[in-house]
PDB file of C-alpha atoms in Angstrom:
ATOM      1  CA  UNK N 210     -53.412  -9.956   2.378  1.00 54.00           C
ATOM      2  CA  UNK N 211     -52.061  -6.546   1.397  1.00 59.00           C
ATOM      3  CA  UNK N 212     -50.151  -6.432   4.563  1.00 60.00           C
ATOM      4  CA  UNK N 213     -48.466  -9.840   3.960  1.00 64.00           C
ATOM      5  CA  UNK N 214     -47.471  -8.671   0.362  1.00 62.00           C
ATOM      6  CA  UNK N 215     -45.894  -5.398   1.971  1.00 51.00           C
ATOM      7  CA  UNK N 216     -43.905  -7.450   4.328  1.00 50.00           C
ATOM      8  CA  UNK N 217     -42.730 -10.001   1.458  1.00 61.00           C
ATOM      9  CA  UNK N 218     -41.608  -7.009  -0.657  1.00 51.00           C
ATOM     10  CA  UNK N 219     -39.728  -5.503   2.261  1.00 49.00           C
ATOM     11  CA  UNK N 220     -38.082  -8.801   3.095  1.00 51.00           C
ATOM     12  CA  UNK N 221     -37.013  -9.271  -0.412  1.00 49.00           C
ATOM     13  CA  UNK N 222     -35.613  -5.671  -0.495  1.00 47.00           C
ATOM     14  CA  UNK N 223     -33.836  -6.232   2.883  1.00 49.00           C
ATOM     15  CA  UNK N 224     -32.360  -9.672   1.576  1.00 41.00           C
ATOM     16  CA  UNK N 225     -31.201  -7.936  -1.683  1.00 44.00           C
ATOM     17  CA  UNK N 226     -29.723  -4.987   0.208  1.00 46.00           C
ATOM     18  CA  UNK N 227     -28.072  -7.433   2.707  1.00 43.00           C
ATOM     19  CA  UNK N 228     -26.471  -9.529  -0.182  1.00 37.00           C
ATOM     20  CA  UNK N 229     -25.151  -6.423  -1.775  1.00 40.00           C
ATOM     21  CA  UNK N 230     -23.452  -5.197   1.525  1.00 36.00           C
ATOM     22  CA  UNK N 231     -21.816  -8.697   1.991  1.00 35.00           C
ATOM     23  CA  UNK N 232     -20.471  -8.637  -1.489  1.00 34.00           C
ATOM     24  CA  UNK N 233     -18.938  -5.123  -1.022  1.00 39.00           C
ATOM     25  CA  UNK N 234     -17.500  -6.279   2.434  1.00 38.00           C
ATOM     26  CA  UNK N 235     -15.969  -9.389   1.002  1.00 37.00           C
ATOM     27  CA  UNK N 236     -14.567  -7.479  -1.947  1.00 51.00           C
ATOM     28  CA  UNK N 237     -13.094  -4.796   0.178  1.00 58.00           C
ATOM     29  CA  UNK N 238     -11.585  -7.399   2.614  1.00 76.00           C
ATOM     30  CA  UNK N 239     -10.148  -9.313  -0.470  1.00 84.00           C
ATOM     31  CA  UNK N 240      -8.517  -6.257  -1.885  1.00 85.00           C
ATOM     32  CA  UNK N 241      -7.043  -5.131   1.444  1.00 88.00           C
ATOM     33  CA  UNK N 242      -5.476  -8.504   1.813  1.00 93.00           C
ATOM     34  CA  UNK N 243      -4.006  -8.120  -1.695  1.00 94.00           C
ATOM     35  CA  UNK N 244      -2.417  -4.882  -0.931  1.00 95.00           C
ATOM     36  CA  UNK N 245      -1.063  -5.998   2.392  1.00 96.00           C
ATOM     37  CA  UNK N 246       0.444  -9.113   0.790  1.00 96.00           C
ATOM     38  CA  UNK N 247       2.195  -6.679  -1.817  1.00 97.00           C
ATOM     39  CA  UNK N 248       3.570  -4.748   1.297  1.00 97.00           C
ATOM     40  CA  UNK N 249       4.666  -7.920   2.931  1.00 98.00           C
ATOM     41  CA  UNK N 250       6.641  -8.791  -0.403  1.00 98.00           C
ATOM     42  CA  UNK N 251       8.218  -5.386  -0.497  1.00 98.00           C
ATOM     43  CA  UNK N 252       9.644  -5.880   3.124  1.00 97.00           C
ATOM     44  CA  UNK N 253      10.597  -9.397   2.622  1.00 97.00           C
ATOM     45  CA  UNK N 254      12.759  -8.203  -0.531  1.00 98.00           C
ATOM     46  CA  UNK N 255      14.215  -5.165   1.321  1.00 97.00           C
ATOM     47  CA  UNK N 256      15.094  -7.395   4.388  1.00 96.00           C
ATOM     48  CA  UNK N 257      17.082  -9.316   1.859  1.00 96.00           C
ATOM     49  CA  UNK N 258      18.581  -6.146   0.398  1.00 96.00           C
ATOM     50  CA  UNK N 259      17.167  -7.123  -2.864  1.00 97.00           C
ATOM     51  CA  UNK N 260      16.244  -3.596  -4.024  1.00 97.00           C
ATOM     52  CA  UNK N 261      16.066  -4.314  -7.581  1.00 97.00           C
ATOM     53  CA  UNK N 262      13.183  -6.955  -7.079  1.00 98.00           C
ATOM     54  CA  UNK N 263      11.610  -4.546  -4.542  1.00 97.00           C
ATOM     55  CA  UNK N 264      11.654  -1.701  -7.211  1.00 97.00           C
ATOM     56  CA  UNK N 265      10.151  -4.065  -9.610  1.00 96.00           C
ATOM     57  CA  UNK N 266       6.884  -3.934  -7.505  1.00 96.00           C
ATOM     58  CA  UNK N 267       6.258  -0.091  -8.423  1.00 96.00           C
ATOM     59  CA  UNK N 268       4.264   0.885 -11.274  1.00 93.00           C
ATOM     60  CA  UNK N 269       6.032   2.646 -14.094  1.00 92.00           C
ATOM     61  CA  UNK N 270       4.253   5.948 -13.425  1.00 92.00           C
ATOM     62  CA  UNK N 271       6.119   6.005 -10.014  1.00 94.00           C
ATOM     63  CA  UNK N 272       9.372   6.418 -12.022  1.00 95.00           C
ATOM     64  CA  UNK N 273       8.176   9.552 -13.547  1.00 94.00           C
ATOM     65  CA  UNK N 274       8.994  11.585 -10.370  1.00 90.00           C
ATOM     66  CA  UNK N 275      12.185   9.603  -9.471  1.00 92.00           C
ATOM     67  CA  UNK N 276      14.472   7.503 -11.436  1.00 94.00           C
ATOM     68  CA  UNK N 277      15.022   3.925 -10.682  1.00 95.00           C
ATOM     69  CA  UNK N 278      18.641   4.543  -9.637  1.00 95.00           C
ATOM     70  CA  UNK N 279      17.524   7.332  -7.268  1.00 94.00           C
ATOM     71  CA  UNK N 280      14.839   4.937  -5.871  1.00 95.00           C
ATOM     72  CA  UNK N 281      17.436   2.149  -5.297  1.00 96.00           C
ATOM     73  CA  UNK N 282      19.790   4.760  -3.672  1.00 93.00           C
ATOM     74  CA  UNK N 283      16.848   5.761  -1.476  1.00 92.00           C
ATOM     75  CA  UNK N 284      16.266   2.231  -0.166  1.00 95.00           C
ATOM     76  CA  UNK N 285      19.895   1.791   0.453  1.00 93.00           C
ATOM     77  CA  UNK N 286      20.370   4.866   2.538  1.00 90.00           C
ATOM     78  CA  UNK N 287      17.137   4.111   4.381  1.00 92.00           C
ATOM     79  CA  UNK N 288      18.624   0.696   5.436  1.00 92.00           C
ATOM     80  CA  UNK N 289      21.799   2.283   6.215  1.00 91.00           C
ATOM     81  CA  UNK N 290      20.515   5.180   8.243  1.00 90.00           C
ATOM     82  CA  UNK N 291      17.576   3.766  10.123  1.00 94.00           C
ATOM     83  CA  UNK N 292      18.688   0.245  10.234  1.00 95.00           C
ATOM     84  CA  UNK N 293      17.312  -3.050   9.142  1.00 95.00           C
ATOM     85  CA  UNK N 294      13.745  -3.946   9.612  1.00 96.00           C
ATOM     86  CA  UNK N 295      13.005  -5.852  12.734  1.00 96.00           C
ATOM     87  CA  UNK N 296       9.118  -5.810  12.318  1.00 97.00           C
ATOM     88  CA  UNK N 297       6.226  -3.563  11.133  1.00 98.00           C
ATOM     89  CA  UNK N 298       2.687  -3.269  12.070  1.00 97.00           C
ATOM     90  CA  UNK N 299      -0.236  -1.951   9.864  1.00 97.00           C
ATOM     91  CA  UNK N 300      -1.888   1.011  11.768  1.00 97.00           C
ATOM     92  CA  UNK N 301      -4.056   2.695   9.342  1.00 94.00           C
ATOM     93  CA  UNK N 302      -5.527   1.560   5.935  1.00 93.00           C
ATOM     94  CA  UNK N 303      -8.001   3.025   3.520  1.00 93.00           C
ATOM     95  CA  UNK N 304      -9.337   1.459   0.261  1.00 92.00           C
ATOM     96  CA  UNK N 305     -10.944   3.645  -2.405  1.00 87.00           C
ATOM     97  CA  UNK N 306     -12.936   2.676  -5.401  1.00 86.00           C
ATOM     98  CA  UNK N 307     -13.595   5.779  -7.633  1.00 82.00           C
ATOM     99  CA  UNK N 308     -14.742   5.416 -11.198  1.00 83.00           C
ATOM    100  CA  UNK N 309     -13.445   1.913 -11.297  1.00 83.00           C
ATOM    101  CA  UNK N 310      -9.760   2.821 -10.235  1.00 87.00           C
ATOM    102  CA  UNK N 311      -9.181   0.945  -7.017  1.00 92.00           C
ATOM    103  CA  UNK N 312      -6.465   2.448  -4.643  1.00 93.00           C
ATOM    104  CA  UNK N 313      -5.282   1.328  -1.183  1.00 95.00           C
ATOM    105  CA  UNK N 314      -3.292   3.514   1.104  1.00 96.00           C
ATOM    106  CA  UNK N 315      -1.470   1.634   3.989  1.00 96.00           C
ATOM    107  CA  UNK N 316       0.399   3.233   6.960  1.00 97.00           C
ATOM    108  CA  UNK N 317       2.973   0.877   8.745  1.00 98.00           C
ATOM    109  CA  UNK N 318       4.958   1.593  11.892  1.00 98.00           C
ATOM    110  CA  UNK N 319       8.167   0.015  11.358  1.00 97.00           C
ATOM    111  CA  UNK N 320      10.789  -0.836  13.916  1.00 97.00           C
ATOM    112  CA  UNK N 321      14.479  -1.091  12.741  1.00 96.00           C
ATOM    113  CA  UNK N 322      17.531  -1.514  14.355  1.00 95.00           C
ATOM    114  CA  UNK N 323      18.678   2.184  14.570  1.00 93.00           C
ATOM    115  CA  UNK N 324      15.305   4.217  14.173  1.00 93.00           C
ATOM    116  CA  UNK N 325      11.727   3.606  13.968  1.00 95.00           C
ATOM    117  CA  UNK N 326       9.796   5.043  11.028  1.00 95.00           C
ATOM    118  CA  UNK N 327       6.289   5.508   9.790  1.00 96.00           C
ATOM    119  CA  UNK N 328       5.999   4.274   6.318  1.00 97.00           C
ATOM    120  CA  UNK N 329       2.988   4.879   3.862  1.00 97.00           C
ATOM    121  CA  UNK N 330       2.361   2.899   0.756  1.00 97.00           C
ATOM    122  CA  UNK N 331      -0.135   4.045  -1.834  1.00 96.00           C
ATOM    123  CA  UNK N 332      -1.097   1.151  -4.298  1.00 96.00           C
ATOM    124  CA  UNK N 333      -3.224   1.217  -7.340  1.00 95.00           C
ATOM    125  CA  UNK N 334      -4.816  -1.943  -9.067  1.00 93.00           C
ATOM    126  CA  UNK N 335      -3.568  -2.193 -12.580  1.00 85.00           C
ATOM    127  CA  UNK N 336      -6.199  -2.805 -14.945  1.00 83.00           C
ATOM    128  CA  UNK N 337      -3.999  -4.963 -17.199  1.00 83.00           C
ATOM    129  CA  UNK N 338      -2.611  -7.362 -14.695  1.00 85.00           C
ATOM    130  CA  UNK N 339      -5.490  -7.070 -12.151  1.00 89.00           C
ATOM    131  CA  UNK N 340      -2.976  -6.665  -9.466  1.00 91.00           C
ATOM    132  CA  UNK N 341      -1.836  -3.968  -7.090  1.00 95.00           C
ATOM    133  CA  UNK N 342       1.463  -1.992  -7.693  1.00 94.00           C
ATOM    134  CA  UNK N 343       2.907   0.814  -5.843  1.00 95.00           C
ATOM    135  CA  UNK N 344       2.350   4.200  -7.047  1.00 95.00           C
ATOM    136  CA  UNK N 345       3.671   6.142  -3.722  1.00 95.00           C
ATOM    137  CA  UNK N 346       6.127   5.254  -0.908  1.00 96.00           C
ATOM    138  CA  UNK N 347       6.779   7.664   1.962  1.00 95.00           C
ATOM    139  CA  UNK N 348       9.244   7.278   4.812  1.00 94.00           C
ATOM    140  CA  UNK N 349       9.114   9.506   7.866  1.00 93.00           C
ATOM    141  CA  UNK N 350      11.687   9.097  10.696  1.00 92.00           C
ATOM    142  CA  UNK N 351      13.635  11.220  12.979  1.00 89.00           C
ATOM    143  CA  UNK N 352      16.686   9.188  11.700  1.00 87.00           C
ATOM    144  CA  UNK N 353      16.831  11.093   8.672  1.00 81.00           C
ATOM    145  CA  UNK N 354      18.861  14.385   8.108  1.00 71.00           C
ATOM    146  CA  UNK N 355      18.655  16.361   5.148  1.00 58.00           C
ATOM    147  CA  UNK N 356      22.216  15.544   4.214  1.00 63.00           C
ATOM    148  CA  UNK N 357      21.451  11.920   4.258  1.00 55.00           C
ATOM    149  CA  UNK N 358      19.005  11.860   1.552  1.00 56.00           C
ATOM    150  CA  UNK N 359      20.006  14.946  -0.446  1.00 55.00           C
ATOM    151  CA  UNK N 360      21.999  12.952  -3.060  1.00 58.00           C
ATOM    152  CA  UNK N 361      19.023  10.990  -3.942  1.00 54.00           C
ATOM    153  CA  UNK N 362      16.505  13.855  -4.391  1.00 52.00           C
ATOM    154  CA  UNK N 363      16.089  15.732  -7.750  1.00 50.00           C
ATOM    155  CA  UNK N 364      16.709  19.346  -7.538  1.00 43.00           C
TER     156      UNK N 364
END
């Protein structure tokens, strides 16, 4: 009798633990897909050279380190120097939820007409809108020289 109660308690604990893990995995998967969709939207707009709309996907805090005009110039120079986007592939992703702040870091290999690039996006879920917006964007490519991007960097 005691043995069957022990198995029942262990079974209930296992079931509750399993449900929690499934819930976390589903939540992680949903958030990861939302972040990827935001990057897809960004690349779609950049392909159309609709830089203003692409910039609107970035959180206002992003523009504390670079002005909107500088960022638009950077997007334009990136397309000019590296070429148009042919395709892109997600190569690494991390999702963090620390103290209720949800962030995603997505790294893409991007094939462009002139040079390839590695592009990293950092996204944070906005508490007001409950959607992801970009707070960081980094482009690394052999196609850049310092002179190419100097006019768009703050001194």
